[in-house]
JSON list of C-alpha atoms in Angstrom, two decimals:
[
{"chain": "A", "resi": 1, "resn": "ALA", "atom": "CA", "xyz": [0.17, -70.29, 5.39]},
{"chain": "A", "resi": 2, "resn": "ASN", "atom": "CA", "xyz": [0.01, -67.32, 7.73]},
{"chain": "A", "resi": 3, "resn": "TYR", "atom": "CA", "xyz": [0.21, -63.74, 6.48]},
{"chain": "A", "resi": 4, "resn": "SER", "atom": "CA", "xyz": [0.42, -60.38, 8.19]},
{"chain": "A", "resi": 5, "resn": "GLN", "atom": "CA", "xyz": [-0.97, -57.26, 6.61]},
{"chain": "A", "resi": 6, "resn": "ILE", "atom": "CA", "xyz": [1.62, -54.60, 5.90]},
{"chain": "A", "resi": 7, "resn": "ASN", "atom": "CA", "xyz": [1.10, -51.15, 7.36]},
{"chain": "A", "resi": 8, "resn": "TYR", "atom": "CA", "xyz": [1.85, -48.18, 5.13]},
{"chain": "A", "resi": 9, "resn": "SER", "atom": "CA", "xyz": [2.39, -44.57, 6.06]},
{"chain": "A", "resi": 10, "resn": "VAL", "atom": "CA", "xyz": [1.08, -41.39, 4.52]},
{"chain": "A", "resi": 11, "resn": "THR", "atom": "CA", "xyz": [3.26, -38.35, 5.28]},
{"chain": "A", "resi": 12, "resn": "VAL", "atom": "CA", "xyz": [1.85, -34.88, 4.66]},
{"chain": "A", "resi": 13, "resn": "ASN", "atom": "CA", "xyz": [4.33, -31.99, 4.51]},
{"chain": "A", "resi": 14, "resn": "VAL", "atom": "CA", "xyz": [2.95, -28.45, 4.58]},
{"chain": "A", "resi": 15, "resn": "THR", "atom": "CA", "xyz": [4.93, -25.42, 3.43]},
{"chain": "A", "resi": 16, "resn": "GLY", "atom": "CA", "xyz": [3.49, -21.97, 4.08]},
{"chain": "A", "resi": 17, "resn": "ASP", "atom": "CA", "xyz": [0.51, -20.77, 6.09]},
{"chain": "A", "resi": 18, "resn": "GLY", "atom": "CA", "xyz": [-2.10, -23.52, 5.95]},
{"chain": "A", "resi": 19, "resn": "TRP", "atom": "CA", "xyz": [-3.19, -26.84, 7.35]},
{"chain": "A", "resi": 20, "resn": "ALA", "atom": "CA", "xyz": [-3.70, -30.43, 6.15]},
{"chain": "A", "resi": 21, "resn": "ASN", "atom": "CA", "xyz": [-4.80, -33.77, 7.54]},
{"chain": "A", "resi": 22, "resn": "GLY", "atom": "CA", "xyz": [-4.95, -37.37, 6.37]},
{"chain": "A", "resi": 23, "resn": "ASP", "atom": "CA", "xyz": [-1.45, -38.45, 7.38]},
{"chain": "A", "resi": 24, "resn": "GLY", "atom": "CA", "xyz": [-0.96, -41.61, 9.39]},
{"chain": "A", "resi": 25, "resn": "THR", "atom": "CA", "xyz": [1.03, -44.84, 9.80]},
{"chain": "A", "resi": 26, "resn": "ASN", "atom": "CA", "xyz": [-1.69, -47.47, 9.90]},
{"chain": "A", "resi": 27, "resn": "TYR", "atom": "CA", "xyz": [-2.91, -47.57, 6.32]},
{"chain": "A", "resi": 28, "resn": "HIS", "atom": "CA", "xyz": [-3.12, -50.76, 4.28]},
{"chain": "A", "resi": 29, "resn": "TYR", "atom": "CA", "xyz": [-2.79, -51.61, 0.62]},
{"chain": "A", "resi": 30, "resn": "GLY", "atom": "CA", "xyz": [-5.90, -50.59, -1.29]},
{"chain": "A", "resi": 31, "resn": "ASP", "atom": "CA", "xyz": [-7.15, -48.19, 1.37]},
{"chain": "A", "resi": 32, "resn": "SER", "atom": "CA", "xyz": [-8.92, -45.05, 0.16]},
{"chain": "A", "resi": 33, "resn": "VAL", "atom": "CA", "xyz": [-7.05, -42.07, 1.61]},
{"chain": "A", "resi": 34, "resn": "THR", "atom": "CA", "xyz": [-8.41, -38.53, 1.68]},
{"chain": "A", "resi": 35, "resn": "ILE", "atom": "CA", "xyz": [-6.13, -35.56, 2.19]},
{"chain": "A", "resi": 36, "resn": "ASN", "atom": "CA", "xyz": [-7.88, -32.36, 3.16]},
{"chain": "A", "resi": 37, "resn": "GLY", "atom": "CA", "xyz": [-6.56, -28.94, 4.01]},
{"chain": "A", "resi": 38, "resn": "GLY", "atom": "CA", "xyz": [-6.69, -25.25, 3.31]},
{"chain": "A", "resi": 39, "resn": "PRO", "atom": "CA", "xyz": [-4.86, -21.94, 3.67]},
{"chain": "A", "resi": 40, "resn": "PHE", "atom": "CA", "xyz": [-4.98, -19.70, 6.70]},
{"chain": "A", "resi": 41, "resn": "PRO", "atom": "CA", "xyz": [-6.30, -16.14, 6.21]},
{"chain": "A", "resi": 42, "resn": "GLY", "atom": "CA", "xyz": [-3.91, -14.13, 4.06]},
{"chain": "A", "resi": 43, "resn": "SER", "atom": "CA", "xyz": [-2.70, -17.15, 2.11]},
{"chain": "A", "resi": 44, "resn": "SER", "atom": "CA", "xyz": [-3.87, -19.24, -0.84]},
{"chain": "A", "resi": 45, "resn": "PHE", "atom": "CA", "xyz": [-3.44, -22.81, -2.03]},
{"chain": "A", "resi": 46, "resn": "GLY", "atom": "CA", "xyz": [-0.33, -23.07, -4.18]},
{"chain": "A", "resi": 47, "resn": "SER", "atom": "CA", "xyz": [0.33, -26.68, -5.18]},
{"chain": "A", "resi": 48, "resn": "ILE", "atom": "CA", "xyz": [0.18, -30.33, -4.14]},
{"chain": "A", "resi": 49, "resn": "ASN", "atom": "CA", "xyz": [2.11, -33.37, -5.32]},
{"chain": "A", "resi": 50, "resn": "GLY", "atom": "CA", "xyz": [2.15, -37.01, -4.36]},
{"chain": "A", "resi": 51, "resn": "GLY", "atom": "CA", "xyz": [-0.57, -39.63, -4.54]},
{"chain": "A", "resi": 52, "resn": "GLY", "atom": "CA", "xyz": [-1.60, -38.33, -7.93]},
{"chain": "A", "resi": 53, "resn": "CYS", "atom": "CA", "xyz": [-3.14, -35.31, -6.22]},
{"chain": "A", "resi": 54, "resn": "SER", "atom": "CA", "xyz": [-3.63, -32.00, -7.99]},
{"chain": "A", "resi": 55, "resn": "ALA", "atom": "CA", "xyz": [-6.07, -30.18, -5.69]},
{"chain": "A", "resi": 56, "resn": "LEU", "atom": "CA", "xyz": [-7.61, -30.30, -2.22]},
{"chain": "A", "resi": 57, "resn": "PRO", "atom": "CA", "xyz": [-9.39, -32.32, -1.06]},
{"chain": "A", "resi": 58, "resn": "CYS", "atom": "CA", "xyz": [-7.70, -35.29, -2.73]},
{"chain": "A", "resi": 59, "resn": "THR", "atom": "CA", "xyz": [-8.68, -38.96, -2.49]},
{"chain": "A", "resi": 60, "resn": "PHE", "atom": "CA", "xyz": [-6.41, -41.71, -3.78]},
{"chain": "A", "resi": 61, "resn": "THR", "atom": "CA", "xyz": [-5.99, -45.51, -3.45]},
{"chain": "A", "resi": 62, "resn": "LEU", "atom": "CA", "xyz": [-2.94, -46.43, -1.39]},
{"chain": "A", "resi": 63, "resn": "THR", "atom": "CA", "xyz": [-0.40, -48.80, -2.92]},
{"chain": "A", "resi": 64, "resn": "GLY", "atom": "CA", "xyz": [2.58, -48.08, -0.67]},
{"chain": "A", "resi": 65, "resn": "ASN", "atom": "CA", "xyz": [4.20, -45.50, 1.57]},
{"chain": "A", "resi": 66, "resn": "THR", "atom": "CA", "xyz": [3.21, -42.09, 0.19]},
{"chain": "A", "resi": 67, "resn": "THR", "atom": "CA", "xyz": [4.44, -38.56, 0.77]},
{"chain": "A", "resi": 68, "resn": "ILE", "atom": "CA", "xyz": [2.17, -35.61, 0.02]},
{"chain": "A", "resi": 69, "resn": "ASN", "atom": "CA", "xyz": [3.70, -32.14, -0.29]},
{"chain": "A", "resi": 70, "resn": "ILE", "atom": "CA", "xyz": [1.39, -29.14, -0.04]},
{"chain": "A", "resi": 71, "resn": "VAL", "atom": "CA", "xyz": [2.46, -25.54, -0.61]},
{"chain": "A", "resi": 72, "resn": "TYR", "atom": "CA", "xyz": [0.50, -22.47, 0.45]},
{"chain": "A", "resi": 73, "resn": "THR", "atom": "CA", "xyz": [1.53, -19.02, -0.77]},
{"chain": "A", "resi": 74, "resn": "ARG", "atom": "CA", "xyz": [1.02, -15.67, 0.93]},
{"chain": "A", "resi": 75, "resn": "ASP", "atom": "CA", "xyz": [-1.51, -13.43, -0.79]},
{"chain": "A", "resi": 76, "resn": "SER", "atom": "CA", "xyz": [-0.28, -10.22, -2.39]},
{"chain": "A", "resi": 77, "resn": "TYR", "atom": "CA", "xyz": [-2.24, -6.98, -2.26]},
{"chain": "A", "resi": 78, "resn": "ALA", "atom": "CA", "xyz": [-1.93, -3.55, -3.85]},
{"chain": "A", "resi": 79, "resn": "LEU", "atom": "CA", "xyz": [-1.38, -0.43, -1.75]},
{"chain": "A", "resi": 80, "resn": "THR", "atom": "CA", "xyz": [-2.24, 2.62, -3.86]},
{"chain": "A", "resi": 81, "resn": "THR", "atom": "CA", "xyz": [-1.00, 6.04, -2.80]},
{"chain": "A", "resi": 82, "resn": "SER", "atom": "CA", "xyz": [-1.94, 9.43, -4.25]},
{"chain": "A", "resi": 83, "resn": "ALA", "atom": "CA", "xyz": [-1.89, 13.17, -3.58]},
{"chain": "A", "resi": 84, "resn": "ASN", "atom": "CA", "xyz": [-4.99, 15.38, -3.53]},
{"chain": "A", "resi": 85, "resn": "PRO", "atom": "CA", "xyz": [-4.67, 17.58, -5.49]},
{"chain": "A", "resi": 86, "resn": "ALA", "atom": "CA", "xyz": [-2.13, 15.78, -7.65]},
{"chain": "A", "resi": 87, "resn": "ALA", "atom": "CA", "xyz": [0.08, 18.88, -7.76]},
{"chain": "A", "resi": 88, "resn": "GLY", "atom": "CA", "xyz": [0.11, 19.10, -3.96]},
{"chain": "A", "resi": 89, "resn": "GLY", "atom": "CA", "xyz": [2.97, 16.76, -3.20]},
{"chain": "A", "resi": 90, "resn": "THR", "atom": "CA", "xyz": [4.67, 13.41, -3.52]},
{"chain": "A", "resi": 91, "resn": "VAL", "atom": "CA", "xyz": [3.53, 10.26, -1.70]},
{"chain": "A", "resi": 92, "resn": "THR", "atom": "CA", "xyz": [5.74, 7.19, -1.32]},
{"chain": "A", "resi": 93, "resn": "GLY", "atom": "CA", "xyz": [5.03, 3.65, -0.14]},
{"chain": "A", "resi": 94, "resn": "GLY", "atom": "CA", "xyz": [2.64, 2.41, -2.81]},
{"chain": "A", "resi": 95, "resn": "GLY", "atom": "CA", "xyz": [3.19, -1.01, -4.36]},
{"chain": "A", "resi": 96, "resn": "SER", "atom": "CA", "xyz": [2.37, -4.70, -4.11]},
{"chain": "A", "resi": 97, "resn": "TYR", "atom": "CA", "xyz": [2.92, -6.33, -0.71]},
{"chain": "A", "resi": 98, "resn": "LEU", "atom": "CA", "xyz": [2.45, -9.73, 0.90]},
{"chain": "A", "resi": 99, "resn": "SER", "atom": "CA", "xyz": [-0.45, -10.02, 3.33]},
{"chain": "A", "resi": 100, "resn": "GLY", "atom": "CA", "xyz": [0.47, -8.79, 6.78]},
{"chain": "A", "resi": 101, "resn": "PHE", "atom": "CA", "xyz": [3.35, -6.58, 5.61]},
{"chain": "A", "resi": 102, "resn": "SER", "atom": "CA", "xyz": [3.63, -3.23, 7.42]},
{"chain": "A", "resi": 103, "resn": "VAL", "atom": "CA", "xyz": [4.23, -0.23, 5.15]},
{"chain": "A", "resi": 104, "resn": "ASN", "atom": "CA", "xyz": [5.35, 3.25, 6.18]},
{"chain": "A", "resi": 105, "resn": "VAL", "atom": "CA", "xyz": [3.68, 5.75, 3.82]},
{"chain": "A", "resi": 106, "resn": "THR", "atom": "CA", "xyz": [5.34, 9.16, 3.63]},
{"chain": "A", "resi": 107, "resn": "GLN", "atom": "CA", "xyz": [4.49, 12.45, 1.93]},
{"chain": "A", "resi": 108, "resn": "THR", "atom": "CA", "xyz": [6.38, 15.56, 0.88]},
{"chain": "A", "resi": 109, "resn": "PRO", "atom": "CA", "xyz": [4.48, 18.73, -0.04]},
{"chain": "A", "resi": 110, "resn": "ASN", "atom": "CA", "xyz": [5.44, 20.57, -3.21]},
{"chain": "A", "resi": 111, "resn": "PRO", "atom": "CA", "xyz": [6.37, 24.27, -3.00]},
{"chain": "A", "resi": 112, "resn": "GLY", "atom": "CA", "xyz": [3.26, 26.35, -2.44]},
{"chain": "A", "resi": 113, "resn": "TYR", "atom": "CA", "xyz": [1.30, 23.59, -0.68]},
{"chain": "A", "resi": 114, "resn": "THR", "atom": "CA", "xyz": [0.81, 22.48, 2.93]},
{"chain": "A", "resi": 115, "resn": "PHE", "atom": "CA", "xyz": [-0.03, 18.93, 4.02]},
{"chain": "A", "resi": 116, "resn": "THR", "atom": "CA", "xyz": [-3.37, 18.85, 5.85]},
{"chain": "A", "resi": 117, "resn": "ASN", "atom": "CA", "xyz": [-4.28, 15.21, 6.57]},
{"chain": "A", "resi": 118, "resn": "TRP", "atom": "CA", "xyz": [-4.45, 11.60, 5.41]},
{"chain": "A", "resi": 119, "resn": "SER", "atom": "CA", "xyz": [-7.55, 9.83, 4.14]},
{"chain": "A", "resi": 120, "resn": "GLY", "atom": "CA", "xyz": [-8.21, 6.23, 3.13]},
{"chain": "A", "resi": 121, "resn": "ALA", "atom": "CA", "xyz": [-6.34, 3.64, 5.19]},
{"chain": "A", "resi": 122, "resn": "CYS", "atom": "CA", "xyz": [-4.81, 6.41, 7.35]},
{"chain": "A", "resi": 123, "resn": "SER", "atom": "CA", "xyz": [-6.33, 9.41, 9.09]},
{"chain": "A", "resi": 124, "resn": "GLY", "atom": "CA", "xyz": [-5.15, 12.50, 10.90]},
{"chain": "A", "resi": 125, "resn": "ALA", "atom": "CA", "xyz": [-1.92, 14.32, 10.13]},
{"chain": "A", "resi": 126, "resn": "GLY", "atom": "CA", "xyz": [0.60, 12.11, 11.93]},
{"chain": "A", "resi": 127, "resn": "ALA", "atom": "CA", "xyz": [2.60, 9.11, 10.75]},
{"chain": "A", "resi": 128, "resn": "CYS", "atom": "CA", "xyz": [0.88, 6.73, 8.34]},
{"chain": "A", "resi": 129, "resn": "ASN", "atom": "CA", "xyz": [1.62, 3.01, 8.79]},
{"chain": "A", "resi": 130, "resn": "VAL", "atom": "CA", "xyz": [-0.52, 0.47, 6.95]},
{"chain": "A", "resi": 131, "resn": "THR", "atom": "CA", "xyz": [-0.67, -3.27, 7.63]},
{"chain": "A", "resi": 132, "resn": "VAL", "atom": "CA", "xyz": [-1.68, -4.70, 4.27]},
{"chain": "A", "resi": 133, "resn": "THR", "atom": "CA", "xyz": [-4.45, -7.32, 4.45]},
{"chain": "A", "resi": 134, "resn": "ALA", "atom": "CA", "xyz": [-6.41, -6.34, 1.30]},
{"chain": "A", "resi": 135, "resn": "ASP", "atom": "CA", "xyz": [-6.18, -3.98, -1.64]},
{"chain": "A", "resi": 136, "resn": "THR", "atom": "CA", "xyz": [-6.24, -0.52, -0.08]},
{"chain": "A", "resi": 137, "resn": "SER", "atom": "CA", "xyz": [-5.43, 3.11, -0.76]},
{"chain": "A", "resi": 138, "resn": "VAL", "atom": "CA", "xyz": [-3.98, 6.10, 1.06]},
{"chain": "A", "resi": 139, "resn": "VAL", "atom": "CA", "xyz": [-4.47, 9.73, 0.03]},
{"chain": "A", "resi": 140, "resn": "ALA", "atom": "CA", "xyz": [-2.36, 12.66, 1.22]},
{"chain": "A", "resi": 141, "resn": "ASN", "atom": "CA", "xyz": [-4.46, 15.83, 1.19]},
{"chain": "A", "resi": 142, "resn": "TYR", "atom": "CA", "xyz": [-2.91, 19.23, 0.63]},
{"chain": "A", "resi": 143, "resn": "SER", "atom": "CA", "xyz": [-4.09, 22.83, 0.72]},
{"chain": "A", "resi": 144, "resn": "GLN", "atom": "CA", "xyz": [-2.68, 25.47, -1.59]},
{"chain": "A", "resi": 145, "resn": "ASN", "atom": "CA", "xyz": [-0.90, 28.30, 0.19]},
{"chain": "A", "resi": 146, "resn": "THR", "atom": "CA", "xyz": [-2.00, 31.86, -0.46]},
{"chain": "A", "resi": 147, "resn": "TYR", "atom": "CA", "xyz": [0.37, 34.80, -0.62]},
{"chain": "A", "resi": 148, "resn": "SER", "atom": "CA", "xyz": [-0.19, 38.51, -0.37]},
{"chain": "A", "resi": 149, "resn": "VAL", "atom": "CA", "xyz": [1.39, 41.27, -2.38]},
{"chain": "A", "resi": 150, "resn": "LEU", "atom": "CA", "xyz": [1.50, 44.56, -0.50]},
{"chain": "A", "resi": 151, "resn": "VAL", "atom": "CA", "xyz": [2.29, 47.69, -2.41]},
{"chain": "A", "resi": 152, "resn": "ASN", "atom": "CA", "xyz": [3.57, 50.61, -0.34]},
{"chain": "A", "resi": 153, "resn": "VAL", "atom": "CA", "xyz": [4.08, 53.88, -2.08]},
{"chain": "A", "resi": 154, "resn": "THR", "atom": "CA", "xyz": [6.38, 56.54, -0.62]},
{"chain": "A", "resi": 155, "resn": "GLY", "atom": "CA", "xyz": [6.26, 59.97, -2.22]},
{"chain": "A", "resi": 156, "resn": "ASP", "atom": "CA", "xyz": [4.04, 61.35, -4.94]},
{"chain": "A", "resi": 157, "resn": "GLY", "atom": "CA", "xyz": [3.02, 58.47, -7.18]},
{"chain": "A", "resi": 158, "resn": "TRP", "atom": "CA", "xyz": [0.67, 55.55, -7.63]},
{"chain": "A", "resi": 159, "resn": "ALA", "atom": "CA", "xyz": [0.90, 51.73, -7.96]},
{"chain": "A", "resi": 160, "resn": "ASN", "atom": "CA", "xyz": [-1.43, 48.75, -8.36]},
{"chain": "A", "resi": 161, "resn": "GLY", "atom": "CA", "xyz": [-1.16, 44.95, -8.28]},
{"chain": "A", "resi": 162, "resn": "ALA", "atom": "CA", "xyz": [-1.70, 44.46, -4.55]},
{"chain": "A", "resi": 163, "resn": "GLY", "atom": "CA", "xyz": [-3.73, 41.41, -3.52]},
{"chain": "A", "resi": 164, "resn": "SER", "atom": "CA", "xyz": [-4.14, 38.67, -0.92]},
{"chain": "A", "resi": 165, "resn": "ASN", "atom": "CA", "xyz": [-4.99, 35.61, -2.98]},
{"chain": "A", "resi": 166, "resn": "TYR", "atom": "CA", "xyz": [-1.89, 34.87, -4.99]},
{"chain": "A", "resi": 167, "resn": "HIS", "atom": "CA", "xyz": [-0.40, 31.37, -5.24]},
{"chain": "A", "resi": 168, "resn": "TYR", "atom": "CA", "xyz": [3.09, 29.99, -5.61]},
{"chain": "A", "resi": 169, "resn": "GLY", "atom": "CA", "xyz": [4.25, 30.46, -9.19]},
{"chain": "A", "resi": 170, "resn": "ASP", "atom": "CA", "xyz": [1.68, 33.10, -10.09]},
{"chain": "A", "resi": 171, "resn": "SER", "atom": "CA", "xyz": [2.83, 35.83, -12.42]},
{"chain": "A", "resi": 172, "resn": "VAL", "atom": "CA", "xyz": [2.29, 39.16, -10.67]},
{"chain": "A", "resi": 173, "resn": "THR", "atom": "CA", "xyz": [2.45, 42.52, -12.42]},
{"chain": "A", "resi": 174, "resn": "ILE", "atom": "CA", "xyz": [3.01, 45.72, -10.45]},
{"chain": "A", "resi": 175, "resn": "ASN", "atom": "CA", "xyz": [2.27, 48.85, -12.34]},
{"chain": "A", "resi": 176, "resn": "GLY", "atom": "CA", "xyz": [2.59, 52.46, -11.28]},
{"chain": "A", "resi": 177, "resn": "GLY", "atom": "CA", "xyz": [4.18, 55.79, -11.91]},
{"chain": "A", "resi": 178, "resn": "PRO", "atom": "CA", "xyz": [5.05, 59.17, -10.44]},
{"chain": "A", "resi": 179, "resn": "PHE", "atom": "CA", "xyz": [2.71, 62.10, -10.31]},
{"chain": "A", "resi": 180, "resn": "PRO", "atom": "CA", "xyz": [3.79, 65.22, -12.17]},
{"chain": "A", "resi": 181, "resn": "GLY", "atom": "CA", "xyz": [6.80, 66.76, -10.54]},
{"chain": "A", "resi": 182, "resn": "SER", "atom": "CA", "xyz": [8.12, 63.46, -9.16]},
{"chain": "A", "resi": 183, "resn": "SER", "atom": "CA", "xyz": [10.29, 60.62, -10.44]},
{"chain": "A", "resi": 184, "resn": "LEU", "atom": "CA", "xyz": [10.57, 56.90, -9.68]},
{"chain": "A", "resi": 185, "resn": "THR", "atom": "CA", "xyz": [13.43, 56.33, -7.26]},
{"chain": "A", "resi": 186, "resn": "SER", "atom": "CA", "xyz": [13.36, 52.58, -6.45]},
{"chain": "A", "resi": 187, "resn": "VAL", "atom": "CA", "xyz": [11.23, 49.44, -6.23]},
{"chain": "A", "resi": 188, "resn": "THR", "atom": "CA", "xyz": [11.79, 46.66, -3.68]},
{"chain": "A", "resi": 189, "resn": "GLY", "atom": "CA", "xyz": [9.46, 43.87, -2.62]},
{"chain": "A", "resi": 190, "resn": "ARG", "atom": "CA", "xyz": [8.79, 40.40, -1.25]},
{"chain": "A", "resi": 191, "resn": "SER", "atom": "CA", "xyz": [5.78, 38.08, -0.96]},
{"chain": "A", "resi": 192, "resn": "GLU", "atom": "CA", "xyz": [4.33, 36.98, 2.37]},
{"chain": "A", "resi": 193, "resn": "GLU", "atom": "CA", "xyz": [2.61, 33.64, 3.01]},
{"chain": "A", "resi": 194, "resn": "HIS", "atom": "CA", "xyz": [-0.50, 33.63, 5.14]}
]
C-alpha cells in the first residue's frame, strides 16, 4: 500500500501595526509549529486566537489546516495641558490620544494677562502642535499685566491713590478734597496698561 503525506497550511492574519511569522503551506500532521511576532513602536499586543494560542510566541502541534489571527492595538498616551499661573488663561487640546496623533494645542489669555511662551512639549510663542508618542505635557506661560492710575489735579485741592503697579480687578480708592476756598467740580478717569 502506498501513501502520500498530506500537506497542511498555517495562515497567519495580522491586524494592526505589528508583525508575525510561522505561516506556510508545507506542514505535516504532528509538526510542531511556532508562531512569533510583536508590535511595531507605538503599538501593543492585543490578542491571538487559533491553534490554542493565547500569547506570543506560541508553539502548537499541527493536526490540520490552521488559521492564526493576531491583533495589535495602537498605544494611547495622555497629553496634559495647563496654564502658568492657573489664573492666566485657558489651554485646550489636552486628552488621551493614540500614538502618532497630531494635536493642535491652543491658549487664550484671561483679562489682565498676556501670553508669553510655551514650555514642555512646545517652546517659543508661536503655534503649538504636538505629535503624541508618549505621555507628555504642555504649559502656557502668562505674565500679569500692570496698570497705572494717574491722578491729575486741576485747581486748588489734593488727591491720592496714584500708582503704577495695579492689576486687572484691583480695587482702587482715590481720595482727595478741595483746599479752603475751593469746591470739587468733577472727577473723570481711566486706567492705562503698560
